[in-house]
CSV table of C-alpha atoms and ligand atoms in Angstrom, one decimal:
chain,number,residue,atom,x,y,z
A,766,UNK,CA,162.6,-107.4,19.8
A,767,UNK,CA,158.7,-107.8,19.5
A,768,UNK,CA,157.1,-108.6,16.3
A,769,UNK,CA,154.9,-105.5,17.8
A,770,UNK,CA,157.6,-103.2,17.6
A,771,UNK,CA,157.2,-100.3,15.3
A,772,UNK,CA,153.4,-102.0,14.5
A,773,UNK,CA,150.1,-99.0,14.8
A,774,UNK,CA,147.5,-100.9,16.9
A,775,UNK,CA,144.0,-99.7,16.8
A,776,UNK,CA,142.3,-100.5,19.9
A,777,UNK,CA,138.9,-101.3,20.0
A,778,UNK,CA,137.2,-101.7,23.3
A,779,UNK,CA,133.5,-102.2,24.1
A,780,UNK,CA,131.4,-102.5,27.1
A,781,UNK,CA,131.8,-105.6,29.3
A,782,UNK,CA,133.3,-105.5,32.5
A,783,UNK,CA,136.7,-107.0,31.1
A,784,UNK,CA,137.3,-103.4,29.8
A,785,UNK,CA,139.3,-102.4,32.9
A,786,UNK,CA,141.9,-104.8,31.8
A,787,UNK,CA,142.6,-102.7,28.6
A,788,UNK,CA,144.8,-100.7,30.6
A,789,UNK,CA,147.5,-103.1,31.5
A,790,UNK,CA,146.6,-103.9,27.4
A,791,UNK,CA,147.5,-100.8,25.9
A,792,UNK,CA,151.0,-100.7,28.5
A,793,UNK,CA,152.0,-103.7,27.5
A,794,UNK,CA,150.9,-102.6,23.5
A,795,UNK,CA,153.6,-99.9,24.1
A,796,UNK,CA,156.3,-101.8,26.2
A,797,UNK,CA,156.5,-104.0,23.0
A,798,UNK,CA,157.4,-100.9,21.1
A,799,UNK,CA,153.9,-100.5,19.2
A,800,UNK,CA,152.2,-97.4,18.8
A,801,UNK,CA,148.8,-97.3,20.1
A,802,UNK,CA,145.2,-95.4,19.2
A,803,UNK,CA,142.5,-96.6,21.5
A,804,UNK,CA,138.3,-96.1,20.1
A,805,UNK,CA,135.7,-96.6,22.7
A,806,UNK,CA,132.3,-98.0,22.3
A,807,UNK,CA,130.1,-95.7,24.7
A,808,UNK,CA,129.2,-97.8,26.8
A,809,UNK,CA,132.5,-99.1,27.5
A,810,UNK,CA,133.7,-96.2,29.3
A,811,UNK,CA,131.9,-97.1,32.2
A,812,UNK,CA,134.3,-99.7,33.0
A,813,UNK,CA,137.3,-97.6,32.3
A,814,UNK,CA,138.5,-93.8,31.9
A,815,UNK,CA,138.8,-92.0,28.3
A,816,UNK,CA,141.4,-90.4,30.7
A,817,UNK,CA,143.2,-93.8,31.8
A,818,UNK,CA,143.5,-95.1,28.1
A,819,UNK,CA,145.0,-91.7,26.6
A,820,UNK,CA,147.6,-91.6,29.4
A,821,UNK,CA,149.0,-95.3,28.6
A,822,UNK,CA,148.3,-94.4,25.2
A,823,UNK,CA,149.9,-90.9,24.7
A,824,UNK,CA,147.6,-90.7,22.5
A,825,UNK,CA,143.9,-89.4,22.2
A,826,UNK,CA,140.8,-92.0,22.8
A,827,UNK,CA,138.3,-91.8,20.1
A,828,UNK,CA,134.6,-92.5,20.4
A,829,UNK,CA,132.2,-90.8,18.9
A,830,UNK,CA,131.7,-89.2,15.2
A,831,UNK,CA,131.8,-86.0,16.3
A,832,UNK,CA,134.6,-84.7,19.0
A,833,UNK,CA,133.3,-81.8,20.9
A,834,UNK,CA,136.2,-80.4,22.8
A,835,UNK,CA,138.0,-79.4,19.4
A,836,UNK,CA,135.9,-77.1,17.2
A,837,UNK,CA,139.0,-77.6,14.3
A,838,UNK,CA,138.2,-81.4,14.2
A,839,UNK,CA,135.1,-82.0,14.3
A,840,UNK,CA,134.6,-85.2,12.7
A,841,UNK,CA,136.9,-88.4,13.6
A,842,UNK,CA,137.8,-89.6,10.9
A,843,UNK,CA,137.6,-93.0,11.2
A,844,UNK,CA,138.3,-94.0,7.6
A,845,UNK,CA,141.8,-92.3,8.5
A,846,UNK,CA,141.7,-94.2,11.7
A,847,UNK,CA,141.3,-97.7,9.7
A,848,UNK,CA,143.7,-96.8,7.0
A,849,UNK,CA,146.3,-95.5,10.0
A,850,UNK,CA,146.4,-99.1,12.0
A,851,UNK,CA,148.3,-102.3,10.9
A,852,UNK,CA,146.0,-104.1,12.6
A,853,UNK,CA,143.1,-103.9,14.8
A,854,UNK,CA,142.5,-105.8,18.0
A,855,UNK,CA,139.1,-105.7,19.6
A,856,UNK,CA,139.2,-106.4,23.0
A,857,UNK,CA,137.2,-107.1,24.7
A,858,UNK,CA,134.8,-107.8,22.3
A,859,UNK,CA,131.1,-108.1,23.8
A,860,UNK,CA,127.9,-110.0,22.0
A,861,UNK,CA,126.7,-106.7,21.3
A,862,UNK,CA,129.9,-105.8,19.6
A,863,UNK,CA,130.4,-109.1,17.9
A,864,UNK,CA,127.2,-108.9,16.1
A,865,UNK,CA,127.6,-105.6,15.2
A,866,UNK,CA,130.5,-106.8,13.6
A,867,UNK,CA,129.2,-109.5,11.9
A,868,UNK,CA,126.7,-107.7,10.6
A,869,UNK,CA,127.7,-104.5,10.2
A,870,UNK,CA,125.5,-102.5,12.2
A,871,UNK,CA,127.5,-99.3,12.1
A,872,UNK,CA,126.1,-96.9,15.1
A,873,UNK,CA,129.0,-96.4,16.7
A,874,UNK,CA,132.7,-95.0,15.8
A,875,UNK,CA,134.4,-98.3,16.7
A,876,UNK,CA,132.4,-100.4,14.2
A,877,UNK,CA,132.4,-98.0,11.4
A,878,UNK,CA,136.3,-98.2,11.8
A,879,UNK,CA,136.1,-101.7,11.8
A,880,UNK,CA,134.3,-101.6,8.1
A,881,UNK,CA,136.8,-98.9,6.9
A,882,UNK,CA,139.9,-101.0,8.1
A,883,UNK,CA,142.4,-102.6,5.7
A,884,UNK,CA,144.7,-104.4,8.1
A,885,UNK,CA,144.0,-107.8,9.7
A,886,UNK,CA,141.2,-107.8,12.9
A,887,UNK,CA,141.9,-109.6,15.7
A,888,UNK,CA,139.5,-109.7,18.8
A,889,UNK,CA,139.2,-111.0,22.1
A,890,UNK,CA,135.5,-112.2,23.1
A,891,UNK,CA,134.6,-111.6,26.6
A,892,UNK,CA,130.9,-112.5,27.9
A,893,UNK,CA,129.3,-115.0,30.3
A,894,UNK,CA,129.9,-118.6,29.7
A,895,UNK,CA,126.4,-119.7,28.2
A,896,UNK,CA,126.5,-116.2,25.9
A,897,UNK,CA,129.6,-117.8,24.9
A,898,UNK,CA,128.3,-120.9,23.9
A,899,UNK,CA,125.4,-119.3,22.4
A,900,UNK,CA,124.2,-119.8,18.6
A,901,UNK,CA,123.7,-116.5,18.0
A,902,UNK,CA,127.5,-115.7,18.8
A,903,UNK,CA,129.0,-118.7,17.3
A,904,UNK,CA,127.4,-117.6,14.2
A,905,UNK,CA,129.0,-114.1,15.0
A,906,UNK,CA,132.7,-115.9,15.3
A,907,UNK,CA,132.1,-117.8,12.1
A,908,UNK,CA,130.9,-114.8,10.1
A,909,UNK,CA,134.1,-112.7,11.3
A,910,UNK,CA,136.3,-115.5,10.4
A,911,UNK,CA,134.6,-115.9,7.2
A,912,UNK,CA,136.1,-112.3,6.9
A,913,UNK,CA,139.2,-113.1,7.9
A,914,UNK,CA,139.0,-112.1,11.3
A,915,UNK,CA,140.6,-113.7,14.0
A,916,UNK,CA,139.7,-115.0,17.4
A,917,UNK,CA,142.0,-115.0,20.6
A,918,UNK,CA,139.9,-117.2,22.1
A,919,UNK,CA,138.2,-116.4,25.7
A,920,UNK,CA,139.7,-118.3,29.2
A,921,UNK,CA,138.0,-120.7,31.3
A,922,UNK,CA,137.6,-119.3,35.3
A,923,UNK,CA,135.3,-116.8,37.5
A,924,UNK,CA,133.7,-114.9,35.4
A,925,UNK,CA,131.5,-111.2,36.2
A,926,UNK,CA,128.3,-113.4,37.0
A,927,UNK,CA,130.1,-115.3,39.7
A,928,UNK,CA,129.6,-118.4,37.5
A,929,UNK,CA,132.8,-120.4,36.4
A,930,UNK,CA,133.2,-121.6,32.8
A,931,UNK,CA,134.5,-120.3,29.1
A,932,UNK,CA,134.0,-116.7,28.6
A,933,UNK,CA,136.7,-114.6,30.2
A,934,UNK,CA,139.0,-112.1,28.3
A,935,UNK,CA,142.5,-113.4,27.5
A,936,UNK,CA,144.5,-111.9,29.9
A,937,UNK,CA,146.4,-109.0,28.6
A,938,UNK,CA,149.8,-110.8,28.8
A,939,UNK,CA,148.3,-113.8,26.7
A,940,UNK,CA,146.4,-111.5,24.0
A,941,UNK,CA,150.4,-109.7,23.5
A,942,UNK,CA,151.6,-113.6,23.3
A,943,UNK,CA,148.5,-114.5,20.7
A,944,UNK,CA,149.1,-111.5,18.4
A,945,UNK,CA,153.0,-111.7,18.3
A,946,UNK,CA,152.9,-115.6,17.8
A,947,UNK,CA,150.6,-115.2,14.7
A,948,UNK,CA,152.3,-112.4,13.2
A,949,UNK,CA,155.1,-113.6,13.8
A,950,UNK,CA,154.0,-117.5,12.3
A,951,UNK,CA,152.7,-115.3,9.3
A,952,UNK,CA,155.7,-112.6,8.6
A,953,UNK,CA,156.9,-113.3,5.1
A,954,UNK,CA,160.1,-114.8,4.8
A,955,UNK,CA,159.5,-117.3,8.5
A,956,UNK,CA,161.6,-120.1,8.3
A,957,UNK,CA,164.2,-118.9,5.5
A,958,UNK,CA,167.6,-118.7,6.1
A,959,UNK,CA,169.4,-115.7,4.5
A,960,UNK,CA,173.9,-115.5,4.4
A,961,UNK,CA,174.5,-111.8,4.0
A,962,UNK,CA,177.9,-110.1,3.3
A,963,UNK,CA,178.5,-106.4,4.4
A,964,UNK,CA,181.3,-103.6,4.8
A,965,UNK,CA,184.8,-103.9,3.4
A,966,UNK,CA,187.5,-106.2,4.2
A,967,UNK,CA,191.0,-105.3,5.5
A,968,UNK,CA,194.2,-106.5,3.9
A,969,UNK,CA,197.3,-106.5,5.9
A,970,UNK,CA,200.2,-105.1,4.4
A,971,UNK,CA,202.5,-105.0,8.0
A,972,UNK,CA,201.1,-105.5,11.7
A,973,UNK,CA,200.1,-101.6,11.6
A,974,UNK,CA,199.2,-101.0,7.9
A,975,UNK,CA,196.3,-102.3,5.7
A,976,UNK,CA,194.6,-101.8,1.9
A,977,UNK,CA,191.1,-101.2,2.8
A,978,UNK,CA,188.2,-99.0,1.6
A,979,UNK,CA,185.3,-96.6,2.4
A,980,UNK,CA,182.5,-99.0,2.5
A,981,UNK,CA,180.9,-98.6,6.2
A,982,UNK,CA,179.0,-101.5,6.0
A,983,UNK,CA,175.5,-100.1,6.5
A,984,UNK,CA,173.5,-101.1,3.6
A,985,UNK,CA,174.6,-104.7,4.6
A,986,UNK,CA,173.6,-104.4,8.1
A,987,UNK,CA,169.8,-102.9,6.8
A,988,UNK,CA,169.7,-105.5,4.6
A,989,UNK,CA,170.4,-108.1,7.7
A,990,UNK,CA,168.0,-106.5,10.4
A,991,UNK,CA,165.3,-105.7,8.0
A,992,UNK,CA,165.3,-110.0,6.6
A,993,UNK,CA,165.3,-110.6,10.2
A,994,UNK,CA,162.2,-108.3,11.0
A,995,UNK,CA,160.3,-110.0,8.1
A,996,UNK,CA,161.1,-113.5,10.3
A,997,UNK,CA,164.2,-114.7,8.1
A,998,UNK,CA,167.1,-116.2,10.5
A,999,UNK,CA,170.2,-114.6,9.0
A,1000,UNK,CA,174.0,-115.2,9.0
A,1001,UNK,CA,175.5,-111.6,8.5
A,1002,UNK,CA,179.4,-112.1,7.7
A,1003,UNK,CA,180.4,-107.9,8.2
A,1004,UNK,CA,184.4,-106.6,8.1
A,1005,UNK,CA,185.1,-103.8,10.2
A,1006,UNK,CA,182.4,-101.7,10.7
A,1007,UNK,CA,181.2,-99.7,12.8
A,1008,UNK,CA,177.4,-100.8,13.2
A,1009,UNK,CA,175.8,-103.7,15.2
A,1010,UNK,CA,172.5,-106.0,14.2
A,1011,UNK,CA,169.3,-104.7,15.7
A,1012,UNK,CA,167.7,-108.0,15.9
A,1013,UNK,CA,168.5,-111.4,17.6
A,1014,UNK,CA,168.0,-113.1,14.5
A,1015,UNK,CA,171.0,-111.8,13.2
A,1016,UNK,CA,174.1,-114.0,13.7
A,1017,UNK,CA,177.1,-111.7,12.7
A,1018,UNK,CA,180.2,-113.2,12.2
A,1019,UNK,CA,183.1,-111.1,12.2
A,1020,UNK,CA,185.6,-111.0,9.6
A,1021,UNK,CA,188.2,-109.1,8.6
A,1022,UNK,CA,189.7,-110.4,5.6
A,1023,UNK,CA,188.7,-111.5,1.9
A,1024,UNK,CA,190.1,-115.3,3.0
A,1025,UNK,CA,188.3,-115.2,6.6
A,1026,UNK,CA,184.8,-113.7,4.6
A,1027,UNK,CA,185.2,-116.1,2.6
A,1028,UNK,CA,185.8,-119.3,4.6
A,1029,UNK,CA,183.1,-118.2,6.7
A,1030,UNK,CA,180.5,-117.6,3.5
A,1031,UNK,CA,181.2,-121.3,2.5
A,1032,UNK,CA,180.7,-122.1,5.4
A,1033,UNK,CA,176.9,-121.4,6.2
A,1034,UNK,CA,176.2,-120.8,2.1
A,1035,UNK,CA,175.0,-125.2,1.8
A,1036,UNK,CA,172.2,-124.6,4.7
A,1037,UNK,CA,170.5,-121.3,3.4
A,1038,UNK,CA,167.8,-120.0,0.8
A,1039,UNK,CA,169.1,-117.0,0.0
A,1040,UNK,CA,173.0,-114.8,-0.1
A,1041,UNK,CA,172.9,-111.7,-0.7
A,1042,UNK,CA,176.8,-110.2,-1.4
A,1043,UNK,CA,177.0,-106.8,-0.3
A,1044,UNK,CA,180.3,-106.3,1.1
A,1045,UNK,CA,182.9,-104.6,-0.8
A,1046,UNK,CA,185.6,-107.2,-0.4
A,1047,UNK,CA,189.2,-106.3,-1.8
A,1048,UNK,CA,190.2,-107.6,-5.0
A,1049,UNK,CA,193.7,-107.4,-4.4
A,1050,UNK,CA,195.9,-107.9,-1.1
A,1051,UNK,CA,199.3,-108.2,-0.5
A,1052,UNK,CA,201.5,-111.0,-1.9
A,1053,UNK,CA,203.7,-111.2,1.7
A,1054,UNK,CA,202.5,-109.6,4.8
A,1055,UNK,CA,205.7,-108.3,6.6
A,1056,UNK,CA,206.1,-109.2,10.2
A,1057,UNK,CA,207.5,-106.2,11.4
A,1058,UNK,CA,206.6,-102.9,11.0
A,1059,UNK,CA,208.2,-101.5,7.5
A,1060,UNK,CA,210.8,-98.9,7.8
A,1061,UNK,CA,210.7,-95.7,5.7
A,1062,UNK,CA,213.3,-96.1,2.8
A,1063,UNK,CA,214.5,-93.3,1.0
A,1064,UNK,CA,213.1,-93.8,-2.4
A,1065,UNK,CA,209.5,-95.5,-3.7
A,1066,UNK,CA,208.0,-98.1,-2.3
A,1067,UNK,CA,205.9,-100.5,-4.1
A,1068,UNK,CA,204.0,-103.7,-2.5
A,1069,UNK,CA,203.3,-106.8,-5.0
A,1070,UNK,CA,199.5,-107.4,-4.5
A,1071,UNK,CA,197.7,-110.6,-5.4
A,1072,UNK,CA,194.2,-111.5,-6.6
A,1073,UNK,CA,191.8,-112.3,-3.9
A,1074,UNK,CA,189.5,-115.0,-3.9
A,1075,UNK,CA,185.7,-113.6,-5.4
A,1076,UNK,CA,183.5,-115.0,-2.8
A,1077,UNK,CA,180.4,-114.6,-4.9
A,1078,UNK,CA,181.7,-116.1,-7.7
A,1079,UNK,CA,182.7,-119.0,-5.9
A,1080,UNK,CA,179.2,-119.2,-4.5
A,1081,UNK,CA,177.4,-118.7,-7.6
A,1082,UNK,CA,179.2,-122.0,-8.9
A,1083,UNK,CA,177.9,-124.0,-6.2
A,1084,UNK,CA,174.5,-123.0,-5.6
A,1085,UNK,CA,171.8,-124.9,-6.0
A,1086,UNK,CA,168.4,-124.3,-4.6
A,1087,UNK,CA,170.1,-120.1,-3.6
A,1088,UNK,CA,168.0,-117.4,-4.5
A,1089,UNK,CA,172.1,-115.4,-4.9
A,1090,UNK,CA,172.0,-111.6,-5.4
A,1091,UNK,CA,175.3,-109.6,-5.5
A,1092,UNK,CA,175.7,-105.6,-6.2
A,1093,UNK,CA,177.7,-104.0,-8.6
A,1094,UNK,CA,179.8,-100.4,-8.3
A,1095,UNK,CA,180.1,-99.0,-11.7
A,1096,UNK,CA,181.1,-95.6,-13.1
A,1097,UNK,CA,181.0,-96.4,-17.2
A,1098,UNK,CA,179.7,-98.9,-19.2
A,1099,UNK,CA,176.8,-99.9,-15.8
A,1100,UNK,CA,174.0,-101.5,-17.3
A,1101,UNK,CA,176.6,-103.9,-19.7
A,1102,UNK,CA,179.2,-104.7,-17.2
A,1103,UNK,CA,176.7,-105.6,-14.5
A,1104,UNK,CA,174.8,-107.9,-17.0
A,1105,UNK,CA,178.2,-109.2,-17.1
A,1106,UNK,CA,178.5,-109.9,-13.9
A,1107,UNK,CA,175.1,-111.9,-13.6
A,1108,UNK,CA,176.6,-114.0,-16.1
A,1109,UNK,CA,180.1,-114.7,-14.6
A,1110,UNK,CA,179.1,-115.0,-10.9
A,1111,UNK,CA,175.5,-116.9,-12.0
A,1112,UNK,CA,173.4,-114.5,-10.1
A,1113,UNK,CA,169.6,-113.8,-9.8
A,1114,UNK,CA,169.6,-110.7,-9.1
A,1115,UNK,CA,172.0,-108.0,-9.3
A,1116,UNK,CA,171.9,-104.2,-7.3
A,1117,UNK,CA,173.2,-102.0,-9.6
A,1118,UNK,CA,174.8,-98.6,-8.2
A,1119,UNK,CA,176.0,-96.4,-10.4
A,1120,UNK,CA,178.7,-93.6,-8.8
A,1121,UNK,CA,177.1,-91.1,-11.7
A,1122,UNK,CA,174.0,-90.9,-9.3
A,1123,UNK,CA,174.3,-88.3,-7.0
A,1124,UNK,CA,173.7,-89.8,-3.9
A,1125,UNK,CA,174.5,-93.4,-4.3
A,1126,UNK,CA,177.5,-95.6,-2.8
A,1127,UNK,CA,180.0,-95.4,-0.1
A,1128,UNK,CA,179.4,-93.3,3.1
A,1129,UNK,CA,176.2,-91.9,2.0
A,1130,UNK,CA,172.5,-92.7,4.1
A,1131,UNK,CA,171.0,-92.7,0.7
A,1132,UNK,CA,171.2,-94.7,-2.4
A,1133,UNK,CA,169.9,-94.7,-6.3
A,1134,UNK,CA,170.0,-98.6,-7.3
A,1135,UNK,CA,168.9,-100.1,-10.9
A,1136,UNK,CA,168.0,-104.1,-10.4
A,1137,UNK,CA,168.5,-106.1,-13.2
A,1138,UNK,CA,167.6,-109.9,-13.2
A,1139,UNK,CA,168.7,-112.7,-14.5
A,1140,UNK,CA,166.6,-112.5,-17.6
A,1141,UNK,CA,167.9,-108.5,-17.7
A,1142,UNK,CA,164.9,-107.4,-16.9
A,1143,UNK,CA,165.6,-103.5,-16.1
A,1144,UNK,CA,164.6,-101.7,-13.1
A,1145,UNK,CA,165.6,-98.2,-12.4
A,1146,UNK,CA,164.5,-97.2,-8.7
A,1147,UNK,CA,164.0,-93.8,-7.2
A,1148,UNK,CA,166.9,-92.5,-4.6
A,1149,UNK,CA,165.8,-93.6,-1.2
A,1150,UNK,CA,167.3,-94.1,2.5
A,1151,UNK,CA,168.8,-97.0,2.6
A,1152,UNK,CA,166.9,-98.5,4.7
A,1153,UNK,CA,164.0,-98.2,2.0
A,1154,UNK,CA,167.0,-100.1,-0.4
A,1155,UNK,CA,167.0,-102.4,1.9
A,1156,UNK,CA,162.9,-102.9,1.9
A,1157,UNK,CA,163.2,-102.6,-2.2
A,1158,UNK,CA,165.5,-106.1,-2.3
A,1159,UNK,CA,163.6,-107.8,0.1
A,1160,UNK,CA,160.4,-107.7,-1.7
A,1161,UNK,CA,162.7,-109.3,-4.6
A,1162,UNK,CA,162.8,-112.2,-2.7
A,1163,UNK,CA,159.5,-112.3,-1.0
A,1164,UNK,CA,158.6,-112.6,-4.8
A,1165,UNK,CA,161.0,-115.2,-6.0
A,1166,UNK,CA,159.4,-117.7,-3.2
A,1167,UNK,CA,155.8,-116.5,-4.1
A,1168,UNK,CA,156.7,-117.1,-7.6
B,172,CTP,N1,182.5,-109.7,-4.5
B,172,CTP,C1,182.9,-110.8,-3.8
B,172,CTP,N2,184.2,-111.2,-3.6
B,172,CTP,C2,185.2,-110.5,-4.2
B,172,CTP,C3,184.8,-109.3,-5.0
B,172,CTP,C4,183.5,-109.0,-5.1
B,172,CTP,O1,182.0,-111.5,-3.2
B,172,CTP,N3,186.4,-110.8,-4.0
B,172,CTP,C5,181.1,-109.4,-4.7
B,172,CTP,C6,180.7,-108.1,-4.1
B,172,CTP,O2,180.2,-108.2,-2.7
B,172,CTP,C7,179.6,-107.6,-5.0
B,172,CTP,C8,179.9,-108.2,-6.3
B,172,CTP,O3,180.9,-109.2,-6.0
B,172,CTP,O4,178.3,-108.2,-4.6
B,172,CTP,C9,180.5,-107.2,-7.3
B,172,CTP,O5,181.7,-106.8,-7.0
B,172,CTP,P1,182.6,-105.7,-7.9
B,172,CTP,O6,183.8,-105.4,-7.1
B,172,CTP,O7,181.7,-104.6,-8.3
B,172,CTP,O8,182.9,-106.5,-9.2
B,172,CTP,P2,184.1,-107.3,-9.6
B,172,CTP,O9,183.6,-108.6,-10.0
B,172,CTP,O10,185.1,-107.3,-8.5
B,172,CTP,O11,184.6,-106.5,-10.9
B,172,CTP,P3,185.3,-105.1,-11.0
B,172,CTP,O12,186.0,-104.8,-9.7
B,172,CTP,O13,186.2,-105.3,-12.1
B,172,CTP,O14,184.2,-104.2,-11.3
C-alpha cells in the first residue's frame, strides 16, 4: 500500500507549459489512494482544463477568491483549503510562482493557500534551462527551503524552448516515487521493529473440542496495521481470528495455542524495539489432550487444567533495550491490580480496560482504556473506535523514542 494512501493532497499548479502533465499527476495522486483538491493559478489554465483536473480529481478546481457559479460560496476559503491538505505539492512550479512563494506575494488563490498551509510543501520547478540556473531562482529554492519546503528537483531533456538542458518537470510517475520515498524515509517509527500479540488462543481438550474465549482479535490487528502505516516492520503473532493485516509490513504468524504463541514470541522478541501483548492467551489448558473424541458419560464430567505459560511475563524478564506494553482485563480492584501487573511482568506501559466501561473489551468496535506507566502515571482516555486505541498507544511509543 502507498504511503499516499488515505493522504489529502492540495494540488498547486501554475502556468508553464508542463501543466498538461498534471493530469496523469492527479490520476496517479488517486490510484495511490490519496484524496485530491487541485487550485489553479490563472494563467495555468491555458495549458489545461478546470474541466480535466476536477474529472481526475472528483473534486472541484479552485482558483480564484471568489467562485462565481455558486452564489452560497462565494469566497474559497483557502485558509480551510491549507488547513484541509496533509501536504501540498506544487507542480509545476514556474519562476513566477516560485518567487511569489518566496516572497509571499499573495495575488492569487494558490499562493495565499500556500501561506495559510500547515502541512509540509513540496514542489516541482519546471522553466527553461538558463531560468533554472538563474540567481534569482536559486535564491527562490533557498528561501523555500529555508522554510522547509522541498524541492523535487527538475529533469535534464527537450525542454518547451526546443533547447535541451535542466529544467523539465519531474515526470508525474517520478514526482509520486519522490513524495512517497520521503514520506515514507520520514514516517515516525521507520526502521523499528515492533512483535505484536492478538486474538485468543485455543486449547485442545479432544481433536473436536477446545477452551477458548471471545476475544476476536481486532484491537491486535489495528494495533499491527496502524505500526506498519507509521513505517514500523511488524511481527503480528494472532490465534484464530477472523481478520487479515492490511499492510505488507505486517508478518502474521499464525498460532493457535498459548505454547505455539509463545515459542513464536521468543522467537522474534531478541531482534525488535517494541512488544506490545494484546492477545488474550489462556491461562489454563488441559493437563492431557484425549486422542479420540470423548464419549458422553452419564454423570459430570470434569477436565484437570494446567497453568499455561505467561508469555509476557516471560518477556518482560528478558528484555533489554524493549519498549514492552501489555493490557489488562479487570472488573474490581483495576487501577491496583494492573499496577500489579507492571510490576510482575516489568512492563512500560500497561492498557488498562476496565469491563465496568460500557463499551470496552471483547467483541465490541469501541473501547474506554486507562494507560498507566511504569512510574503509574494515570491516564484515563475518552471511549473511541478502536482504531483511534490503536492511534492512542502508538503515540506512546513515538514518545518513548523521542524521549
Ligand atoms: N498474557 C500473556 N500470556 C499469558 C497471559 C496473559 O502474554 N499466558 C498477557 C496478555 O496478553 C495481556 C497481559 O498478559 O497483555 C495481562 O493478562 P491478564 O489475563 O489480564 O492478566 P493475568 O496476568 O493473566 O492475571 P489475571 O488473569 O489474574 O487477571
Amino acid at each position: 500500500m502507498s504511503v499516499l494512501s488515505g493522504k489529502k493532497v492540495l494540488l498547486g499548479v501554475s502556468g508553464g507549459i508542463a501543466a498538461y502533465k498534471t493530469a496523469s499527476l492527479v490520476r496517479l495522486f488517486i490510484k495511490a489512494g490519496a484524496h485530491v483538491q487541485v487550485i489553479m493559478t490563472p494563467a495555468s489554465k491555458d495549458f489545461v482544463t478546470p474541466l480535466t483536473l476536477s474529472t481526475l480529481s472528483k473534486n472541484p478546481v479552485h482558483s480564484s477568491f471568489f467562485n462565481q457559479d455558486d452564489e452560497n460560496e462565494k469566497w474559497n476559503n483557502h485558509v480551510e483549503l491549507g488547513l484541509w491538505a496533509d501536504l501540498m505539492v506544487v507542480a509545476p512550479a514556474t519562476a513566477n510562482t516560485l518567487s511569489k512563494m518566496a516572497y509571499g506575494n499573495c495575488d492569487n488563490l494558490l499562493i495565499a493557500t500556500y501561506l495559510s498551509a500547515k502541512c509540509p510543501v513540496y514542489f516541482a520547478p519546471a522553466m527553461d534551462l538558463d531560468m533554472y540556473k538563474h540567481p534569482s531562482t536559486i535564491s527562490s529554492f533557498k528561501a523555500l527551503h529555508q522554510f522547509g519546503n522541498t524541492i523535487i528537483p527538475a529533469e535534464s531533456g527537450e525542454l518547451a524552448s526546443g533547447l535541451s538542458g535542466e529544467g523539465r518537470m519531474a515526470e508525474p510517475e517520478n514526482i509520486i516515487a519522490f513524495l512517497e520515498a520521503d514520506l515514507e524515509s520520514k514516517l515516525p517509527l521507520k526502521g523499528k521493529k515492533i512483535l505484536i500479540t492478538a486474538g485468543p488462543t485455543y486449547e485442545a481438550i479432544d481433536p473436536v473440542r477446545f477452551i477458548g474465549n471471545h476475544s476476536s482479535g481486532k484491537m491486535g490487528f489495528d494495533i499491527a496495521n496502524a505500526a506498519a502505516q507509521l513505517g514500523a516492520s511488524v511481527v503480528l503473532v494472532a490465534g484464530p481470528t477472523r481478520f487479515k493485516a492490511t499492510n505488507a509490513n505486517v508478518k502474521v504468524i499464525n498460532v493457535i495455542t498459548a505454547q505455539e504463541m509463545y515459542d513464536a514470541c521468543h522467537d522474534y522478541f531478541n531482534d525488535v524495539d517494541v512488544a506490545i501483548a494484546a492477545a488474550a492467551v489462556a491461562d489454563y489448558r488441559p493437563k492431557t489432550v484425549a486422542t479420540q473424541k470423548i464419549k458422553k458419560a452419564p454423570d459430570n464430567f470434569v477436565v484437570e487444567l494446567e497453568k499455561t505459560k505467561d508469555i509476557l511475563a516471560s518477556l518482560g524478564a528478558i528484555k533489554q533495550k524493549q519498549f514492552l506494553i501489555g493490557f489488562a482485563l479487570e472488573t474490581e480492584n483495576e487501577i491496583e491490580n494492573a499496577k500489579g501487573k507492571i510490576q510482575k511482568k516489568n512492563l512500560d506501559l500497561i492498557v488498562l480496560n476496565s469491563l465496568q466501561d460500557l463499551g470496552a473489551g471483547f467483541g465490541q468496535p469501541t473501547n474506554k482504556v486507562t494507560f498507566i506507566d511504569k512510574n503509574f502515571k494515570i491516564e484515563p482516555m475518552e471511549l473511541k473506535s478502536k482504531e483511534a486505541v490503536a492511534d492512542d498507544i502508538l503515540n506512546k511509543v513515538i514518545a518513548y523514542f523521542n524521549e
